[in-house]
Coordinates of C-alpha atoms in Angstrom, one line a residue:
M487 CA 0.0 0.3 -0.2
P488 CA 1.4 3.4 -1.1
V489 CA 2.6 6.0 1.4
I490 CA 0.0 8.2 2.3
L491 CA 1.3 11.9 2.2
T492 CA -2.1 13.8 2.7
S493 CA -3.0 12.7 6.6
P494 CA -1.1 12.1 9.1
L495 CA 0.5 8.6 10.0
R496 CA 0.5 6.9 13.2
W497 CA 3.2 5.4 13.1
Q498 CA 2.8 2.5 15.7
A499 CA 0.3 0.9 13.6
A500 CA 3.0 2.0 10.0
N501 CA 1.3 -0.7 7.2
P502 CA 4.7 -2.4 5.3
D503 CA 5.6 0.7 3.3
E504 CA 5.1 2.9 6.0
Q505 CA 7.6 0.8 8.0
A506 CA 9.7 0.8 5.1
V507 CA 9.8 4.5 5.6
L508 CA 10.2 5.1 8.5
D509 CA 13.4 2.7 8.6
D510 CA 14.4 5.0 6.0
L511 CA 14.0 8.4 7.3
Q512 CA 16.7 10.3 8.8
A513 CA 15.3 10.8 11.8
N514 CA 14.6 14.3 14.1
V515 CA 11.6 15.6 10.3
L516 CA 8.5 14.1 11.4
K517 CA 9.1 14.7 15.3
G518 CA 12.6 16.7 17.0
H519 CA 14.5 14.5 18.9
G520 CA 14.9 16.1 22.0
R521 CA 18.3 16.8 22.5
E522 CA 19.8 19.5 24.6
H523 CA 23.8 19.1 23.3
T524 CA 24.4 19.1 19.4
S525 CA 27.7 20.1 17.4
N526 CA 26.8 21.3 13.5
L527 CA 29.7 20.0 11.3
F528 CA 30.4 21.3 7.7
F529 CA 32.5 20.2 5.8
K530 CA 33.5 20.9 2.1
F531 CA 34.5 18.5 -0.2
D532 CA 37.9 18.3 -2.3
P533 CA 36.8 17.8 -6.2
A534 CA 40.5 16.4 -6.5
S535 CA 39.6 13.3 -4.0
P536 CA 35.5 12.8 -4.8
G537 CA 36.0 9.0 -3.6
A538 CA 37.6 11.0 0.2
A539 CA 34.0 12.2 0.3
R540 CA 32.0 9.0 -1.4
A541 CA 33.6 7.2 1.0
F542 CA 32.5 9.7 4.1
L543 CA 29.1 9.4 3.6
R544 CA 29.2 5.5 3.2
A545 CA 30.3 6.1 7.0
V546 CA 27.7 9.2 8.0
A547 CA 25.8 6.2 6.7
D548 CA 26.0 3.6 9.0
Q549 CA 25.6 6.0 11.8
V550 CA 22.6 8.0 10.9
T551 CA 19.7 7.4 13.1
T552 CA 16.4 6.8 11.7
A553 CA 13.1 8.0 12.2
Q554 CA 11.8 4.8 13.3
E555 CA 14.7 4.1 16.2
Q556 CA 14.2 7.6 17.2
L557 CA 10.5 6.5 17.7
S558 CA 11.1 3.2 19.6
E559 CA 13.3 5.0 22.3
N560 CA 11.0 8.1 21.9
K561 CA 8.7 5.6 23.2
T562 CA 11.2 3.4 25.5
F563 CA 12.4 6.5 27.7
K564 CA 8.4 7.1 28.0
A565 CA 7.9 4.2 29.6
T566 CA 12.1 3.6 31.2
G567 CA 13.0 6.8 32.1
K568 CA 16.6 5.2 29.5
S569 CA 17.5 7.8 27.0
G570 CA 18.5 6.7 23.4
G571 CA 21.9 8.1 23.5
L572 CA 23.9 9.9 20.4
V573 CA 21.5 10.7 17.4
T574 CA 23.9 11.5 14.4
L575 CA 21.9 13.0 11.4
V576 CA 23.4 14.4 7.7
Y577 CA 22.4 16.5 4.7
L578 CA 23.2 17.8 1.7
S579 CA 24.0 21.5 -0.4
A580 CA 22.9 21.8 -4.2
A581 CA 27.0 22.7 -3.8
G582 CA 27.4 18.9 -2.4
Y583 CA 25.5 16.9 -5.3
Q584 CA 27.8 18.3 -7.8
A585 CA 30.9 18.1 -6.1
L586 CA 29.9 14.7 -6.3
G587 CA 28.7 14.3 -9.6
A588 CA 25.8 13.5 -9.2
A589 CA 23.5 17.3 -9.5
A590 CA 21.8 15.6 -11.7
K591 CA 20.0 13.4 -8.7
A592 CA 19.5 16.2 -6.6
P593 CA 16.4 17.4 -5.5
T594 CA 15.3 20.3 -7.9
D595 CA 13.1 23.1 -5.4
P596 CA 15.1 26.5 -7.4
S597 CA 15.7 27.6 -3.9
F598 CA 17.6 24.5 -2.8
L599 CA 19.5 25.2 -5.7
A600 CA 20.3 28.9 -5.8
G601 CA 21.0 28.5 -2.7
M602 CA 20.8 30.6 0.3
K603 CA 23.5 33.3 -1.0
S604 CA 21.3 34.3 -3.7
R605 CA 17.9 34.6 -2.0
Q606 CA 20.2 37.7 0.3
G607 CA 18.3 40.1 -2.0
T608 CA 15.0 38.4 -1.4
L609 CA 15.4 37.7 2.5
N610 CA 16.5 41.6 3.4
D611 CA 19.0 39.2 5.1
P612 CA 22.6 41.0 6.2
P613 CA 25.5 41.0 2.7
V614 CA 26.9 38.3 2.8
A615 CA 30.2 39.6 3.7
K616 CA 29.0 40.5 6.9
W617 CA 28.4 36.5 7.8
D618 CA 30.6 34.1 9.7
R619 CA 33.3 33.0 7.9
H620 CA 32.2 29.5 7.6
F621 CA 29.4 30.1 6.3
R622 CA 31.1 32.7 3.5
E623 CA 33.1 29.4 2.5
Q624 CA 31.9 26.0 0.6
I625 CA 29.3 23.8 2.4
H626 CA 29.0 20.4 0.8
A627 CA 27.6 19.5 4.0
M628 CA 26.7 19.0 7.1
V629 CA 26.8 16.3 9.9
L630 CA 24.3 17.2 13.4
L631 CA 25.3 15.3 15.8
A632 CA 22.7 15.3 19.4
D633 CA 22.8 14.1 22.6
T634 CA 21.9 14.3 26.4
T635 CA 25.1 15.9 27.4
A636 CA 27.8 18.3 26.1
A637 CA 30.8 15.3 26.9
K638 CA 28.5 12.9 25.0
V639 CA 29.1 14.7 22.2
K640 CA 32.4 15.2 22.1
K641 CA 33.1 12.1 22.1
A642 CA 31.3 11.3 19.0
R643 CA 32.5 14.9 17.3
K644 CA 36.0 13.4 18.1
A645 CA 35.4 9.9 16.7
L646 CA 33.3 11.8 13.5
L647 CA 36.6 13.5 13.3
A648 CA 39.0 11.5 13.6
G649 CA 37.8 8.7 10.6
T650 CA 37.1 11.2 7.7
P651 CA 40.0 11.2 4.7
A652 CA 42.0 14.5 3.6
G653 CA 39.7 14.7 0.4
V654 CA 37.1 16.1 3.8
V655 CA 37.2 19.3 4.8
L656 CA 36.1 20.7 8.4
V657 CA 35.4 24.6 7.1
G658 CA 33.2 25.6 10.7
E659 CA 31.4 24.3 13.4
E660 CA 28.4 25.5 15.9
T661 CA 27.3 24.2 19.8
G662 CA 23.6 23.9 20.6
L663 CA 22.9 23.9 23.9
A664 CA 19.1 24.0 24.6
W665 CA 18.1 26.3 27.7
R666 CA 14.9 25.2 30.0
S667 CA 12.3 27.4 31.0
K668 CA 11.4 28.0 34.9
L669 CA 8.8 29.8 35.0
A670 CA 7.0 27.1 32.6
P671 CA 8.9 23.2 33.9
G672 CA 10.1 21.1 30.9
E673 CA 9.7 24.0 28.0
G674 CA 12.2 25.2 26.0
I675 CA 12.9 28.7 26.2
E676 CA 15.1 31.2 23.7
H677 CA 17.6 34.3 25.3
F678 CA 15.2 37.1 25.6
G679 CA 13.2 34.5 28.3
Y680 CA 10.4 33.5 26.3
V681 CA 9.1 30.0 25.7
D682 CA 10.0 28.5 22.5
G683 CA 8.8 25.9 19.5
R684 CA 5.5 25.4 21.3
S685 CA 3.7 25.2 18.4
Q686 CA 4.9 23.3 15.8
P687 CA 2.6 20.8 13.0
L688 CA 2.5 17.6 14.4
M689 CA 2.2 14.7 11.8
L690 CA 1.9 11.1 14.2
V691 CA -1.1 10.7 15.0
E692 CA 0.1 9.7 18.6
D693 CA 1.3 13.3 18.6
I694 CA -2.9 14.9 17.4
E695 CA -4.0 12.8 20.1
K696 CA -1.7 13.5 23.4
A697 CA -2.2 17.9 22.5
R698 CA -6.2 16.8 22.0
D699 CA -6.1 15.0 25.6
L700 CA -3.2 15.4 27.8
R701 CA -2.6 19.0 26.5
D702 CA -5.0 21.7 25.7
G703 CA -7.3 20.0 23.2
T704 CA -7.4 20.5 19.5
T705 CA -11.0 22.6 19.2
I706 CA -10.0 26.1 18.2
W707 CA -6.9 25.2 16.8
D708 CA -5.5 21.6 14.8
P709 CA -2.5 21.3 14.9
A710 CA -2.3 18.3 12.7
F711 CA -0.8 18.1 9.6
P712 CA -0.2 16.3 6.8
L713 CA 3.1 14.2 6.2
Q714 CA 3.3 16.3 3.2
Q715 CA 4.8 19.2 5.2
V716 CA 7.3 18.3 4.9
L717 CA 7.6 15.2 3.1
V718 CA 9.4 15.5 -0.8
S719 CA 10.0 12.0 -3.2
D720 CA 13.8 12.1 -2.9
P721 CA 14.9 11.9 -6.8
A722 CA 17.9 9.7 -6.0
G723 CA 16.0 6.8 -4.5
N724 CA 12.9 4.9 -4.9
P725 CA 10.2 6.4 -6.9
G726 CA 7.5 7.5 -4.7
A727 CA 8.4 4.4 -1.7
S728 CA 11.8 7.5 -0.4
F729 CA 11.4 10.7 1.1
G730 CA 13.3 13.7 2.5
S731 CA 12.9 16.9 3.4
Y732 CA 14.7 20.2 2.9
F733 CA 16.2 22.5 5.7
V734 CA 17.0 25.4 6.5
F735 CA 19.9 27.0 9.1
R736 CA 20.2 30.3 10.0
K737 CA 22.4 31.4 12.6
L738 CA 20.2 34.3 14.9
D739 CA 22.0 36.0 17.4
Q740 CA 20.6 37.9 20.2
D741 CA 21.0 41.2 21.9
V742 CA 19.6 40.4 24.8
R743 CA 21.3 43.1 26.6
G744 CA 19.5 45.9 23.8
F745 CA 16.3 43.6 24.0
K746 CA 14.9 43.9 27.5
K747 CA 16.2 48.2 27.7
A748 CA 13.6 48.5 24.5
E749 CA 10.9 46.2 26.9
E750 CA 11.8 48.6 29.5
A751 CA 11.9 51.3 27.5
L752 CA 7.7 50.6 25.3
A753 CA 7.0 49.5 28.8
K754 CA 7.3 53.1 30.0
A755 CA 5.9 55.3 27.2
L756 CA 3.2 52.7 27.4
G757 CA 2.4 54.0 31.3
L758 CA 2.4 50.0 32.6
Q759 CA 3.2 49.5 35.6
G760 CA 4.9 46.9 38.2
D761 CA 3.5 43.6 37.3
D762 CA 2.1 45.0 35.0
E763 CA 4.9 46.1 32.6
E764 CA 5.7 42.7 31.9
R765 CA 3.2 42.8 28.9
A766 CA 5.3 45.4 27.4
G767 CA 6.9 42.2 26.1
A768 CA 4.6 40.2 25.6
M769 CA 2.7 42.5 22.9
I770 CA 6.1 42.1 21.3
V771 CA 6.5 38.1 21.0
G772 CA 2.3 37.2 21.4
R773 CA 3.4 35.6 24.4
F774 CA 4.4 36.0 28.2
E775 CA 7.9 34.7 28.9
D776 CA 6.1 31.9 30.6
G777 CA 4.2 31.1 27.3
T778 CA 0.8 32.5 28.2
P779 CA -0.1 34.1 25.0
V780 CA -0.9 37.9 25.5
V781 CA -4.1 37.3 23.3
M782 CA -6.2 34.7 26.1
Q783 CA -5.1 37.5 29.0
R784 CA -3.5 40.4 30.2
A785 CA -1.3 38.9 32.6
D786 CA 0.5 35.7 32.5
G787 CA 0.4 32.5 34.8
V788 CA -1.3 30.5 32.2
H789 CA 1.3 28.1 31.8
N790 CA 0.5 24.1 33.0
P791 CA 0.8 23.5 29.7
V792 CA 1.0 26.7 27.8
P793 CA -1.4 27.2 25.3
N794 CA -1.8 25.8 21.6
N795 CA -5.3 25.9 21.5
F796 CA -6.1 29.7 21.0
D797 CA -6.5 31.8 16.8
Y798 CA -7.5 35.7 16.8
R799 CA -10.8 35.7 15.8
V800 CA -11.7 37.3 19.2
D801 CA -8.9 39.7 18.8
P802 CA -9.6 41.2 15.1
T803 CA -8.2 44.8 15.4
G804 CA -5.3 44.0 17.4
A805 CA -6.0 45.0 20.9
K806 CA -4.9 42.3 22.6
C807 CA -1.9 41.1 20.5
P808 CA -0.8 43.2 18.5
M809 CA -1.1 42.4 14.9
H810 CA 3.1 42.5 14.6
G811 CA 3.1 40.3 18.1
H812 CA 6.2 37.5 16.7
I813 CA 3.7 34.5 17.2
R814 CA 1.3 36.5 15.0
K815 CA 3.3 37.2 12.4
T816 CA 4.7 33.9 11.7
N817 CA 1.7 31.5 12.6
P818 CA -1.4 34.1 11.5
R819 CA -4.1 30.9 12.8
G820 CA -6.0 32.2 9.9
E821 CA -5.2 36.1 9.5
S822 CA -4.2 35.8 6.1
V823 CA -7.3 34.8 4.8
K824 CA -8.9 38.1 5.5
L825 CA -6.7 38.9 2.4
G826 CA -7.6 36.5 0.1
A827 CA -6.1 32.9 0.9
T828 CA -7.7 30.3 2.3
L829 CA -6.6 29.2 5.5
E830 CA -5.2 25.4 3.8
Q831 CA -2.8 28.1 1.6
E832 CA -2.0 29.5 4.5
R833 CA -1.5 26.0 6.7
A834 CA 0.8 25.4 4.0
R835 CA 3.6 27.6 5.5
T836 CA 3.9 26.1 8.2
M837 CA 7.5 24.7 8.5
A838 CA 9.1 21.4 11.4
R839 CA 10.8 23.9 14.1
R840 CA 13.8 21.9 15.4
G841 CA 16.0 25.1 16.4
I842 CA 18.0 25.1 19.2
T843 CA 19.7 27.6 21.3
Y844 CA 23.2 28.5 21.3
G845 CA 25.7 30.4 23.8
V846 CA 27.0 30.3 27.0
R847 CA 25.4 32.5 30.4
K848 CA 26.2 32.7 33.8
K849 CA 22.7 33.0 35.4
H850 CA 20.0 31.6 33.4
P851 CA 17.2 33.9 31.2
N852 CA 14.8 33.5 33.3
S853 CA 16.1 34.5 36.7
K854 CA 15.2 37.4 38.5
K855 CA 18.2 38.5 39.8
L856 CA 19.1 39.3 36.6
T857 CA 20.3 43.0 36.0
L858 CA 20.5 44.6 32.3
S859 CA 25.0 44.2 33.0
Q860 CA 24.7 41.0 33.6
M861 CA 23.1 40.5 29.3
P862 CA 24.9 39.2 26.3
T863 CA 24.5 41.7 24.1
K864 CA 26.4 38.6 21.4
N865 CA 27.8 35.4 20.8
V866 CA 24.4 34.4 21.9
G867 CA 21.4 33.2 20.0
L868 CA 19.4 31.0 18.1
F869 CA 19.7 28.5 15.4
F870 CA 17.2 28.3 13.7
M871 CA 16.4 24.7 11.6
V872 CA 12.9 24.3 9.9
Y873 CA 12.5 21.3 7.7
Q874 CA 10.0 22.2 4.8
A875 CA 8.5 20.7 1.7
D876 CA 8.9 23.7 -0.1
I877 CA 11.5 26.5 0.5
G878 CA 10.0 28.8 -1.3
N879 CA 6.5 28.5 -0.1
Q880 CA 7.7 27.8 3.7
F881 CA 10.3 29.4 4.8
E882 CA 10.8 32.4 1.9
F883 CA 7.6 33.3 2.1
T884 CA 7.0 33.1 6.2
Q885 CA 10.0 35.7 6.2
A886 CA 9.9 38.0 3.3
S887 CA 5.9 38.4 2.9
W888 CA 5.1 38.3 7.1
A889 CA 8.3 38.4 9.1
N890 CA 9.4 41.2 6.5
N891 CA 6.2 43.1 5.4
P892 CA 5.2 45.9 7.3
N893 CA 1.7 45.6 6.4
F894 CA 1.5 42.2 7.0
V895 CA -1.0 41.4 8.3
D896 CA -2.5 44.6 8.0
P897 CA -1.5 48.2 6.3
Q898 CA 1.2 49.4 8.4
T899 CA 1.6 46.9 11.5
G900 CA 5.1 47.3 11.3
I901 CA 7.8 44.7 10.7
D902 CA 8.0 41.2 12.9
P903 CA 10.0 43.0 15.9
V904 CA 12.2 39.5 16.5
I905 CA 12.9 38.3 13.5
G906 CA 11.7 40.9 10.9
Q907 CA 14.1 42.6 8.6
G908 CA 13.2 46.2 7.7
G909 CA 13.6 49.5 7.4
A910 CA 12.2 52.1 10.4
G911 CA 8.8 52.6 10.9
G912 CA 8.6 50.6 13.5
Q913 CA 5.2 49.2 15.1
R914 CA 1.4 50.2 17.3
C915 CA 1.1 49.2 20.0
P916 CA -2.1 48.8 22.4
V917 CA -2.4 51.5 25.1
G918 CA -4.0 49.7 27.4
W919 CA -5.6 45.7 27.2
G920 CA -8.1 44.9 24.8
G921 CA -10.3 47.4 23.3
T922 CA -11.9 48.7 20.4
A923 CA -9.7 49.7 17.2
V924 CA -10.0 52.8 18.0
S925 CA -8.5 52.4 21.0
P926 CA -5.4 54.6 21.7
R927 CA -1.9 52.9 20.2
K928 CA 1.7 54.2 20.8
A929 CA 4.0 54.2 17.5
F930 CA 7.1 52.4 18.7
D931 CA 10.5 50.9 16.8
F932 CA 11.7 47.4 18.0
R933 CA 13.7 45.5 15.6
G934 CA 17.4 45.1 15.1
F935 CA 17.9 42.6 18.2
V936 CA 18.0 39.5 16.4
T937 CA 21.1 39.7 13.7
H938 CA 21.0 37.0 10.9
Q939 CA 25.1 35.3 10.9
G940 CA 24.4 33.2 8.0
G941 CA 23.3 29.8 7.1
R942 CA 22.9 26.9 4.4
V943 CA 19.7 25.5 2.2
L944 CA 20.2 21.9 2.5
F945 CA 18.0 18.4 1.5
C946 CA 17.8 15.4 4.5
A947 CA 17.9 12.3 2.2
V948 CA 16.3 9.1 3.1
D949 CA 19.1 6.7 5.6
F950 CA 21.9 6.7 2.9
G951 CA 19.6 5.3 0.3
L952 CA 20.1 8.6 -1.4
E953 CA 23.9 8.8 -0.5
E954 CA 24.1 5.1 -2.2
S955 CA 22.8 6.4 -5.2
L956 CA 25.0 9.1 -5.0
V957 CA 27.9 7.2 -5.6
E958 CA 26.6 5.5 -8.8
A959 CA 26.1 8.5 -10.3
A960 CA 29.4 9.3 -9.3
R961 CA 31.4 6.2 -10.5
G962 CA 28.5 6.1 -13.8
G963 CA 26.4 3.4 -12.9

């Protein structure tokens, strides 16, 4: 029976064809791997030694973690508390396919083939000359290692590099360290201190049922998405049976001190005092630090579990959650329908986010004793990592047409104050909470505290059946 991409998958009752896909598909695509320590290793292949690159890929193929392994290990962890251990994943760039002499076997997404550097103007990214040095280099492959401790990741990294042939050069490395909320235990946060990653597309029936029955429900916002949200046919695999996913990696540096100073200035401009000062940041992000959506109430406190079952129909004018709120801009939950899109078209933009924070801090981002002088201005941030089926329709559209667009969803909304990249103009925040379309608004230019440092668009292949096909293609087979 062919795998049905137009619906979620019940993996614990998978038929033989579905099981075969899970046995080939890499981990982390359909569900986050959950490890708190990672290393992203970026490699370049020497064109004079194509055999070295092929040997390197074959060696990594023996270690890669499959979706089936990940899901089985996750089930065991829930039952016994025993971690599944190291996760190893590998990705290729379009240049990587070319370096292997297998450009004909490469995935065909135009943005993938063009590469992230070429999209600088489309995304309004900083000039490539300002990116971190290794992202300016040629990158053919990325290996992601993830485990429960930094020591385990370092050990795996050492073993990988010890076996890397001379024709494969390490051009850069990025180390991830996940932070967990002190306000909403178990939830991930980013360096500004806000719960991050709560609203995800769920493509496994078991996860959808958990959201429905054990979290806050699915009656208002449906988190269920089809497999085709992230999976595409792999040109190097078996037609109808081999699937992969396009992967975007972006390093986003965060000026925490600048962001928090701007929050304080906004609270002062709005006349917010005492505990109500927290609402200034919530109007920028769309959630309070504990994850409470500001559209639901004017103060924090709804974080067990952190809500996801909401939309913005109760707030059509942005009097509760401003139109520019980060989570409203990047996941409008039906709002683009008033601009002529269908809900199905809007939902097709959604990506599976698998990001992780980076950077070491002396004090926790949620610490009540944290002072402005102790907040970093650079060298901490987020590795923004997403899987999708169509880079232009999903990542690029979200960044360029939503986050960077000052007129989405309403005219003069302003850019996304968190990840938006654009000129001055600012946003307009409601002075109170609730009210009407004509309630007082305060103009405030909030932007520039997240800086793109470079990245890549890559393809996540199926259990290196893809890599074996590349080997054959490079040999003329």
